[in-house]
Short mmCIF file of C-alpha atoms and ligand atoms in Angstrom, two decimals:
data_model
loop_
_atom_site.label_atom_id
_atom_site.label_comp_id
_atom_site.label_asym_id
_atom_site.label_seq_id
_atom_site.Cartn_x
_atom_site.Cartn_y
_atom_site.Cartn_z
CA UNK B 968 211.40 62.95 253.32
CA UNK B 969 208.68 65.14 254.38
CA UNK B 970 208.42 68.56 252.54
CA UNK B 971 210.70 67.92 250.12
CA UNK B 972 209.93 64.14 247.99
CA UNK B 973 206.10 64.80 247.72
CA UNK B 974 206.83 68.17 246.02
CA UNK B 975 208.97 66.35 243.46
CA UNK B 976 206.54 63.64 243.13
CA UNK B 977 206.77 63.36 238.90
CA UNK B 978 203.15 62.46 238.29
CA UNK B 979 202.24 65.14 240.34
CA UNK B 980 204.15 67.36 237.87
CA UNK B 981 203.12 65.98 234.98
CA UNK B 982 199.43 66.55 236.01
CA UNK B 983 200.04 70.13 236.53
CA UNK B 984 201.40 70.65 233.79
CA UNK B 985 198.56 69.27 232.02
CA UNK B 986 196.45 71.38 234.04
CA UNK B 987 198.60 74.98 232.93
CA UNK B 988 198.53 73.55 228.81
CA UNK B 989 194.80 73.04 229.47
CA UNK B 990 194.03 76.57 231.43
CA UNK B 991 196.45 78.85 229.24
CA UNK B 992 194.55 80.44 226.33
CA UNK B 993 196.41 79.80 223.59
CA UNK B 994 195.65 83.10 221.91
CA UNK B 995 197.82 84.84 224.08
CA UNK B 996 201.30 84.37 225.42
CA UNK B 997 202.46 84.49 229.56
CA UNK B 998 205.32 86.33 230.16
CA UNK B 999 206.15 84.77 233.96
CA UNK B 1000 209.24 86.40 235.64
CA UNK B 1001 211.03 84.07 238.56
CA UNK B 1002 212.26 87.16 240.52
CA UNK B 1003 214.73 84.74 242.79
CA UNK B 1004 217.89 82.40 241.38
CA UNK B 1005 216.17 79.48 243.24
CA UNK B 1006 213.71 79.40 241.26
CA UNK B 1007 215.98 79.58 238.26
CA UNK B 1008 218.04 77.02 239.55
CA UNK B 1009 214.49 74.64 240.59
CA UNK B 1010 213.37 75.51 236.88
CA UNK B 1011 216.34 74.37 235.20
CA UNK B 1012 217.19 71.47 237.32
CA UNK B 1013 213.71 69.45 236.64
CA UNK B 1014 213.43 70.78 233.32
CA UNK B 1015 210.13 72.51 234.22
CA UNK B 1016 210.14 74.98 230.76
CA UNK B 1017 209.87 71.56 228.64
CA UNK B 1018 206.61 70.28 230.57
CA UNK B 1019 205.24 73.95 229.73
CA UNK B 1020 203.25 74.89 227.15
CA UNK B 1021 205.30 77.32 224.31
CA UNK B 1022 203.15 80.39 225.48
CA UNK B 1023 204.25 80.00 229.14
CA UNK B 1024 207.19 81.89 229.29
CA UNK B 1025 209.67 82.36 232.12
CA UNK B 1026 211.90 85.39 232.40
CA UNK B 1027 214.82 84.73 234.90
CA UNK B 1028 215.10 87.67 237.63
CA UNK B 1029 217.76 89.66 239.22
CA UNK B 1030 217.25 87.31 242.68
CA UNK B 1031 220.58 85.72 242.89
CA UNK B 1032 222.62 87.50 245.77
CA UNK B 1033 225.68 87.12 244.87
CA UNK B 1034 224.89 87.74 241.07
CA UNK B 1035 223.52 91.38 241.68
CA UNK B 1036 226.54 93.02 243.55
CA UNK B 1037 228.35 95.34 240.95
CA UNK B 1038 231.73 95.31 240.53
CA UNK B 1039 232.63 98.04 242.63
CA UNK B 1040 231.76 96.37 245.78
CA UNK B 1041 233.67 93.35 245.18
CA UNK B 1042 236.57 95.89 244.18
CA UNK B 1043 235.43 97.61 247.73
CA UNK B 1044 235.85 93.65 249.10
CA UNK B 1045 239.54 93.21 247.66
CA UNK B 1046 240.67 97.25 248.50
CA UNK B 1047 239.55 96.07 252.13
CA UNK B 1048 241.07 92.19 252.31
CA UNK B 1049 244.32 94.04 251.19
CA UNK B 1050 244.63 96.46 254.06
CA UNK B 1051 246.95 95.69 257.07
CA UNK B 1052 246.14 93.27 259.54
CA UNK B 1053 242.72 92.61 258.09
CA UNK B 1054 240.84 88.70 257.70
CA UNK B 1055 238.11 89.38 255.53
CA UNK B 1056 235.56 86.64 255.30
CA UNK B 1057 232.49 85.39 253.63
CA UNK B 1058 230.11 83.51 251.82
CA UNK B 1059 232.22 80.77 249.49
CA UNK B 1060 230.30 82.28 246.00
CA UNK B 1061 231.68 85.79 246.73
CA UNK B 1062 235.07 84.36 246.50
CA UNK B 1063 235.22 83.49 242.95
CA UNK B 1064 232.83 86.64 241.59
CA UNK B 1065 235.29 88.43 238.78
CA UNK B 1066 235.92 92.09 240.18
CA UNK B 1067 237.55 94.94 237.90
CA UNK B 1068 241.17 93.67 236.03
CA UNK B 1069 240.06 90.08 236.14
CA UNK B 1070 240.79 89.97 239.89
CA UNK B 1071 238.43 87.96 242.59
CA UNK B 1072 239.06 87.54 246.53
CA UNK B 1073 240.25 84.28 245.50
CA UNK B 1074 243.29 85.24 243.16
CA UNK B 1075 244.03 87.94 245.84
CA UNK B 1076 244.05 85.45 248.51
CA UNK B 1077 246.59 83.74 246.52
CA UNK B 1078 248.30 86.82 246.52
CA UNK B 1079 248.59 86.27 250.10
CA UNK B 1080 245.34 88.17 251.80
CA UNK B 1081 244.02 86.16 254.29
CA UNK B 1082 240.64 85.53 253.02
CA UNK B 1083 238.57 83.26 255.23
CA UNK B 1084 235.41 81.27 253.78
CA UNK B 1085 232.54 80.75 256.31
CA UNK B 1086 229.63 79.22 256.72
CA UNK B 1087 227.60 81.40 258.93
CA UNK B 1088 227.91 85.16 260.45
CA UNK B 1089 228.65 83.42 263.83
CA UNK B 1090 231.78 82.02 261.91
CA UNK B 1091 232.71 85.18 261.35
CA UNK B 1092 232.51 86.28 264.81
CA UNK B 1093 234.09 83.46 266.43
CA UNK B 1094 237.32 84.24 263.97
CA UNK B 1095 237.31 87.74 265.54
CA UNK B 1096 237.36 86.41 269.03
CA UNK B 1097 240.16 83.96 268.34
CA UNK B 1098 242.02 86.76 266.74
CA UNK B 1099 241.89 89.96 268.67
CA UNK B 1100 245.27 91.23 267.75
CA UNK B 1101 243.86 91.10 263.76
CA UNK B 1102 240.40 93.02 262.04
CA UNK B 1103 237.90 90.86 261.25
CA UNK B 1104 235.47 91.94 258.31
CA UNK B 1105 232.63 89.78 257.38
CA UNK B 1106 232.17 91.08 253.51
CA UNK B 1107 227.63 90.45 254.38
CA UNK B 1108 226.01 90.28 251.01
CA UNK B 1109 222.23 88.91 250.54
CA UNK B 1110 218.76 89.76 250.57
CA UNK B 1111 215.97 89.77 253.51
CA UNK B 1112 216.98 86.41 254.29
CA UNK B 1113 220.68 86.92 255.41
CA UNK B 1114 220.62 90.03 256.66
CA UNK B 1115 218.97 88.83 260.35
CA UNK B 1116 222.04 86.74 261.22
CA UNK B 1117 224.11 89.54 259.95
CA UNK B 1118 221.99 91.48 262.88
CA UNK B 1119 222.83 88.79 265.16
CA UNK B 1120 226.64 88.65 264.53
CA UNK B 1121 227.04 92.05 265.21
CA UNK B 1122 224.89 91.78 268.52
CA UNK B 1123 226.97 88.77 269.35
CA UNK B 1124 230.17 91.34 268.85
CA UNK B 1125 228.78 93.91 270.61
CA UNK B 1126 227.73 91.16 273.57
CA UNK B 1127 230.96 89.85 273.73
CA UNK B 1128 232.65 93.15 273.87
CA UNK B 1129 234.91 92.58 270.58
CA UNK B 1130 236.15 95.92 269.26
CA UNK B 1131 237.94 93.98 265.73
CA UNK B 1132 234.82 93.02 264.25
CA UNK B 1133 233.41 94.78 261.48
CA UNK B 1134 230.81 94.17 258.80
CA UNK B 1135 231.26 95.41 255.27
CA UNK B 1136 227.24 95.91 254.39
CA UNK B 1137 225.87 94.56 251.23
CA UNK B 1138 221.84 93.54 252.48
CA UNK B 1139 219.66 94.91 249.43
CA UNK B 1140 215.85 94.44 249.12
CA UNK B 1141 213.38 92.57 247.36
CA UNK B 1142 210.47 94.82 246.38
CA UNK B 1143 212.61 97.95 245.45
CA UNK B 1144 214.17 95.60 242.93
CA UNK B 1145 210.78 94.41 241.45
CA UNK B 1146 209.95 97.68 241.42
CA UNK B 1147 213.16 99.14 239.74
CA UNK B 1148 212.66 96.15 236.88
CA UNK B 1149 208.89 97.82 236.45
CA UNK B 1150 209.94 101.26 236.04
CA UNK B 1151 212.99 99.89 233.46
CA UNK B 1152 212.47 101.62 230.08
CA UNK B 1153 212.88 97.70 228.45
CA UNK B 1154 209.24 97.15 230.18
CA UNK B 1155 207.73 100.49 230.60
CA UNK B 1156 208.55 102.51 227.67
CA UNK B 1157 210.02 100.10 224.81
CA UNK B 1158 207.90 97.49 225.61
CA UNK B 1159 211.13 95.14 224.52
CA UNK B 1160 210.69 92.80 227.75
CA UNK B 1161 206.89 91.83 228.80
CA UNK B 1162 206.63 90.71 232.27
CA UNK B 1163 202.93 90.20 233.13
CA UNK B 1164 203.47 88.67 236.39
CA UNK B 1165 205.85 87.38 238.88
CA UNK B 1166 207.06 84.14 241.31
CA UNK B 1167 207.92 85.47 244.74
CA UNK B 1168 210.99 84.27 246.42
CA UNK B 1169 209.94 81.89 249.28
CA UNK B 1170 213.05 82.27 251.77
CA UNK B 1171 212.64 86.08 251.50
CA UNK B 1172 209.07 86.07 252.11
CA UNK B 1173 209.52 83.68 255.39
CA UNK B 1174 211.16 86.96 256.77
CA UNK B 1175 209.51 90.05 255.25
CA UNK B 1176 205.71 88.41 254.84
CA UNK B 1177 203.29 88.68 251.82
CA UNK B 1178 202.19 91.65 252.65
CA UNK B 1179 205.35 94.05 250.75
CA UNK B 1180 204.19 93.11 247.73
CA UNK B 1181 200.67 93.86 247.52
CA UNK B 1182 202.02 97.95 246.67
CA UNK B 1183 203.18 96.97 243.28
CA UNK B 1184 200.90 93.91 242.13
CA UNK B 1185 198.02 96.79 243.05
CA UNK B 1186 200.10 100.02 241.67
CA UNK B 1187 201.77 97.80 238.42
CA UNK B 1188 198.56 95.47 237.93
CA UNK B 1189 201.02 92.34 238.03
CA UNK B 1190 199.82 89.51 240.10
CA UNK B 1191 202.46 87.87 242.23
CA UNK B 1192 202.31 84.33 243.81
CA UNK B 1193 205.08 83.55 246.00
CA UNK B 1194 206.50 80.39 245.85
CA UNK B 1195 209.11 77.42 247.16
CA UNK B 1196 211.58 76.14 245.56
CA UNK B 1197 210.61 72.85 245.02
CA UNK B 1198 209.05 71.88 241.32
CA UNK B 1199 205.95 71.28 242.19
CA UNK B 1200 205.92 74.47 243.90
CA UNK B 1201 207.09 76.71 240.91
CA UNK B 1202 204.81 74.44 239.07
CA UNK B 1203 201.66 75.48 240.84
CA UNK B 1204 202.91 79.13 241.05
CA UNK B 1205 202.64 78.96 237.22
CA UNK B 1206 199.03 77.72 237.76
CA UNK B 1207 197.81 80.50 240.27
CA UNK B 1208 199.62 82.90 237.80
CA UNK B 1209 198.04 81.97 234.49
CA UNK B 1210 194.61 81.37 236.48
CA UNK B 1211 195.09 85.17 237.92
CA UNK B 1212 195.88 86.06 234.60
CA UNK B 1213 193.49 84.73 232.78
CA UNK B 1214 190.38 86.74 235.15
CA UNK B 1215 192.41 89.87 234.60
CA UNK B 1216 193.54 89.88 238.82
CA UNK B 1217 196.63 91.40 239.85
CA UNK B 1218 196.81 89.85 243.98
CA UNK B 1219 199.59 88.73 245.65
CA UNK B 1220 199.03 85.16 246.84
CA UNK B 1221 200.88 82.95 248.51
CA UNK B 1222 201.86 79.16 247.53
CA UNK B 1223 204.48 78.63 249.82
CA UNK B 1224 202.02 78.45 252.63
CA UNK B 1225 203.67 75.94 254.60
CA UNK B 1226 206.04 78.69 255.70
CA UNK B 1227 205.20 82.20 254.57
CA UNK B 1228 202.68 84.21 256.37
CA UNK B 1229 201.27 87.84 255.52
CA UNK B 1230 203.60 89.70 257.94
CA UNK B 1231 206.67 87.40 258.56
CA UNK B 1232 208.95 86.69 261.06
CA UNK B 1233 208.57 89.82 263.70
CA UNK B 1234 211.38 88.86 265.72
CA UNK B 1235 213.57 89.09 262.47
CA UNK B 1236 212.43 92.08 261.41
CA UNK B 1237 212.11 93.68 264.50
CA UNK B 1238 216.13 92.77 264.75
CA UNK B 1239 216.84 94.23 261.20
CA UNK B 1240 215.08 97.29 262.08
CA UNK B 1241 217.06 97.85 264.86
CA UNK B 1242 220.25 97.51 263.71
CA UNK B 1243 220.04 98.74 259.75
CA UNK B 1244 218.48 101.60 258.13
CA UNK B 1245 217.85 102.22 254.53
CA UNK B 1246 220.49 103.98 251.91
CA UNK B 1247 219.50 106.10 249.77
CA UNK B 1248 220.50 104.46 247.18
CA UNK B 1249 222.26 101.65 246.30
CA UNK B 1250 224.11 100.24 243.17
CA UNK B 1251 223.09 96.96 241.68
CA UNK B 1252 224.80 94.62 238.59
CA UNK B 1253 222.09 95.50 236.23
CA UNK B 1254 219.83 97.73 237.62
CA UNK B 1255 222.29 100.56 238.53
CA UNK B 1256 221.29 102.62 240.87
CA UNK B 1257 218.12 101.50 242.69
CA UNK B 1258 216.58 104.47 245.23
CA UNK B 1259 216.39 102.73 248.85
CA UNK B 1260 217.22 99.32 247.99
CA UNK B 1261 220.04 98.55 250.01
CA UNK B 1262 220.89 98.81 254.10
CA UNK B 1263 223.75 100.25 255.96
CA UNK B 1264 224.49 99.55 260.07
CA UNK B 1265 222.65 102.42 261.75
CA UNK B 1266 224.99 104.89 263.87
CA UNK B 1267 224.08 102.95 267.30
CA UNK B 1268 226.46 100.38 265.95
CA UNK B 1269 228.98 102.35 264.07
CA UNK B 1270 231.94 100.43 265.59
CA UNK B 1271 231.16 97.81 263.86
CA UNK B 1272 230.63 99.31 260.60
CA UNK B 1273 233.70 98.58 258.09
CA UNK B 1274 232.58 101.89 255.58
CA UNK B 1275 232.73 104.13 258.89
CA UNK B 1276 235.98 102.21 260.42
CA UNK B 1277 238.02 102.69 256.37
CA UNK B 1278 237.91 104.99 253.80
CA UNK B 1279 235.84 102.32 251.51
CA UNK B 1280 236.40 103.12 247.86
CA UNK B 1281 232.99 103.78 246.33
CA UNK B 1282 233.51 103.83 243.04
CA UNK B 1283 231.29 102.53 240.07
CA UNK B 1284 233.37 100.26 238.01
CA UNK B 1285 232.01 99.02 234.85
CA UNK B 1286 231.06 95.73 234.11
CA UNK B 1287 233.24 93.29 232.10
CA UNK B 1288 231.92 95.00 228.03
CA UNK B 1289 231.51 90.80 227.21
CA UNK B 1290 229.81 89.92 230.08
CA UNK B 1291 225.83 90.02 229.72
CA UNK B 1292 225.28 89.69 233.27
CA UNK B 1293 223.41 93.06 233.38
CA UNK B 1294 220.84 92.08 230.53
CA UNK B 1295 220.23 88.96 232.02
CA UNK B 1296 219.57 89.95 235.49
CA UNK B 1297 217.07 92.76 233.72
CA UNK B 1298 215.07 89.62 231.74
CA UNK B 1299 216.37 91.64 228.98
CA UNK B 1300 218.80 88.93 227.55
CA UNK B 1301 219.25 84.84 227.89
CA UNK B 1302 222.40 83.45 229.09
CA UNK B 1303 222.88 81.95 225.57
CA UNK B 1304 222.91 85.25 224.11
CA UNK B 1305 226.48 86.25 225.65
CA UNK B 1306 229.31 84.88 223.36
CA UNK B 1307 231.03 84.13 226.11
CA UNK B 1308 228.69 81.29 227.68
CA UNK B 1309 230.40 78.01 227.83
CA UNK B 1310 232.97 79.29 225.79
CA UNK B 1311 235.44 81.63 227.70
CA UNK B 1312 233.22 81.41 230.75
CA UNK B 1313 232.11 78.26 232.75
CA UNK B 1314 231.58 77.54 236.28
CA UNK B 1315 235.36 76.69 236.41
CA UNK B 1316 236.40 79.67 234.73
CA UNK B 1317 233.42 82.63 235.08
CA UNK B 1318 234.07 85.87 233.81
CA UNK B 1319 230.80 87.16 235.53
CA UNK B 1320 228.76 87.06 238.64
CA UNK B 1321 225.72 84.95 236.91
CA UNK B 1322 228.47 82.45 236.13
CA UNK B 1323 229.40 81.67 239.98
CA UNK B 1324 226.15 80.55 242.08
CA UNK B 1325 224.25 77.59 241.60
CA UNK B 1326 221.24 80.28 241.68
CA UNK B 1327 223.39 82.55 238.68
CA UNK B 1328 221.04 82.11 235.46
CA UNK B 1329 224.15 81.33 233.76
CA UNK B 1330 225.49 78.62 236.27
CA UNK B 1331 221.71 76.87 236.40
CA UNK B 1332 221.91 76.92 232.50
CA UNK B 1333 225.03 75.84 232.02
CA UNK B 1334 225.02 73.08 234.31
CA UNK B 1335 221.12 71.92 233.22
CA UNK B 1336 219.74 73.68 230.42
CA UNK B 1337 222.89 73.04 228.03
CA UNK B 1338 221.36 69.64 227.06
CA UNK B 1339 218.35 70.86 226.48
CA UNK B 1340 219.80 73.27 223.89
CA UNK B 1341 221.64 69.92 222.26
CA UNK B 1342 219.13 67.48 222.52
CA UNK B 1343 216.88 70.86 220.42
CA UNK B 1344 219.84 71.75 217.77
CA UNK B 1345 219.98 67.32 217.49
CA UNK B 1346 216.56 67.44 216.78
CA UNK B 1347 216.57 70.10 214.25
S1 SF4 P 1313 228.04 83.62 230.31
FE1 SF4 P 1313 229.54 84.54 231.69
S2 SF4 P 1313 230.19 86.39 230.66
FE2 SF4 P 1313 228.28 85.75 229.72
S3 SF4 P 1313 226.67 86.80 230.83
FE3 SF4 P 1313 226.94 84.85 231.82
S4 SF4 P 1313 228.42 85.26 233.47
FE4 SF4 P 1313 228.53 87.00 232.06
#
């Protein structure tokens, strides 16, 4: 299949590889965060850490969507599903993500909520024009990739003259997280996580361009190379990185060529623009709160706007104290340092958000990088 079996072509790989254990200097060690959970979930599904040489590190990054909501917004979620006459929908993941006293939309649809999964935004509206006597919320979560069609839905309401469709707004931002995790006092000031450079989320980058990231690889001195998802993609990211690295350059560059430009998709942007503004701050799993990282609908489309429409609780709600979700998503912590991992918490049964996605560190390690760890403790 074009684009997708000649970038998992295993000689291929295994030639790279060779390439990154020749290039890397083995007096010093790479510390390589993967900002996005696809790339976690790429890295851990063709094993790409064991064809890498022991002082190419990867650092798994906060990119997972559904992983970086805090708990107070999924509380926000349930307080909503639960009031009258309300079908609150949305992505399948954000079902099962543990809220505050072990509750999830999924145990409170049990309950008896009506709790709708979709599969797109237009799903969402559709179930608000077959219902018009109910309030439709579509819970939107996601980063610059989902929050276009989220643009469109609402348009599409607003078209069709539906006055029972709202949006409870989650969209958050790529570079104000890479730059929150730069200004953390783990890398800046305790020096306890190293992160000398960084894979770029591909999807992301289709929408928003190249070009957002060139502030901090300049202003941090990190070079960036964003990157697909494939494994010879993250492969040759690794490459650029340790080659960038190695000449002392901090540039943003761009593997994922085939799709990613410098400036993006206009259209898309020109439709977020229009229809979102920035908050001034939002609240993230991990990264607390993170200055203008997150959007809300902009008053021109209030009506649709679930936090104007209800009086949304806003509360911060701690984390689960077991759960290491936070650490993780700050490349502070491994998923095999929470006692909980595989134990008390599986795919089946998570107890947090990194536990749920395919793109969670915790699900990709669990589900891939398990064996690893037994085939290593066999070994030993
Ligand atoms: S294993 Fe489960 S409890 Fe532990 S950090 Fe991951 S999601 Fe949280």
């Amino acid at each position: 299949m074009k684009y997708i079996d000649e970038f998992r072509d295993g000689d291929a790989a295994g030639r790279l590889a060779a390439a990154i254990r020749a290039e890397a200097d083995p007096a010093r060690t790479y510390h390589i965060m993967e900002f996005c959970g696809g790339h976690t979930h790429a890295i851990s599904r063709y094993g790409l850490e064991d064809l890498l040489p022991a002082n190419v590190r990867m650092i798994h990054g906060p990119g997972c969507p559904v992983c970086v909501l805090p708990v107070g917004r999924i509380d926000a979620a349930i307080w909503l599903a639960r009031q009258p006459g309300v079908i609150l929908c949305t992505y399948g993941d954000m079902l099962r993500v543990p809220g505050s006293k072990r509750l999830s939309l999924l145990k409170v649809k049990a309950e008896g909520c009506d709790i709708r999964m979709v599969y797109s935004t237009l799903d969402a509206v559709k179930l608000a024009a077959d219902n018009p006597d109910r309030s439709v919320v579509f819970f939107a979560i996601g980063f610059e990739t989902t929050t276009p069609p989220t643009a469109v839905a609402i348009k599409q309401a607003a078209a069709l003259g539906l006055s029972n469709f709202f949006v409870f707004c989650n969209h958050v931002l790529t570079p104000s997280a890479i730059t929150q995790i730069l200004d953390s006092p783990e890398v800046r000031e305790l020096g306890t996580v190293q992160l000398d450079a960084f894979i770029g989320p591909a999807h992301v980058s289709t929408i928003i361009g190249s070009a957002p990231y060139e502030y901090f690889a300049e202003e941090y001195q990190r070079p960036v190379v964003i990157a697909g998802f494939e494994p010879l993609d993250v492969l040759q990211a690794v490459r650029m990185l340790v080659a960038q690295i190695n000449q002392g350059r901090f540039e943003v560059e761009n593997e994922f060529a085939r799709a990613v430009t410098r400036d993006g998709n206009p259209k898309a942007k020109a439709l977020v623009a229009e229809m979102f503004e920035l908050r001034k701050s939002f609240e993230w799993r991990g990264l607390g709160l993170v200055p203008y990282s997150g959007l809300r609908i902009k008053e021109a489309f209030a009506a649709f706007d679930a936090e104007r429409h209800w009086d949304v609780p806003a509360d911060s709600v701690a984390d689960n104290k077991a759960c290491e979700c936070g650490a993780i998503l700050r490349g502070v912590k491994k998923p095999t340092d929470c006692k909980l991992f595989g134990t008390v918490c599986t795919p089946e049964n998570p107890m947090g958000s990194c536990m749920v996605s395919a793109e969670g560190a915790c699900a990709a390690h669990w589900t891939y990088g398990r064996f690893r760890d037994m085939k290593a403790s066999d070994a030993s």
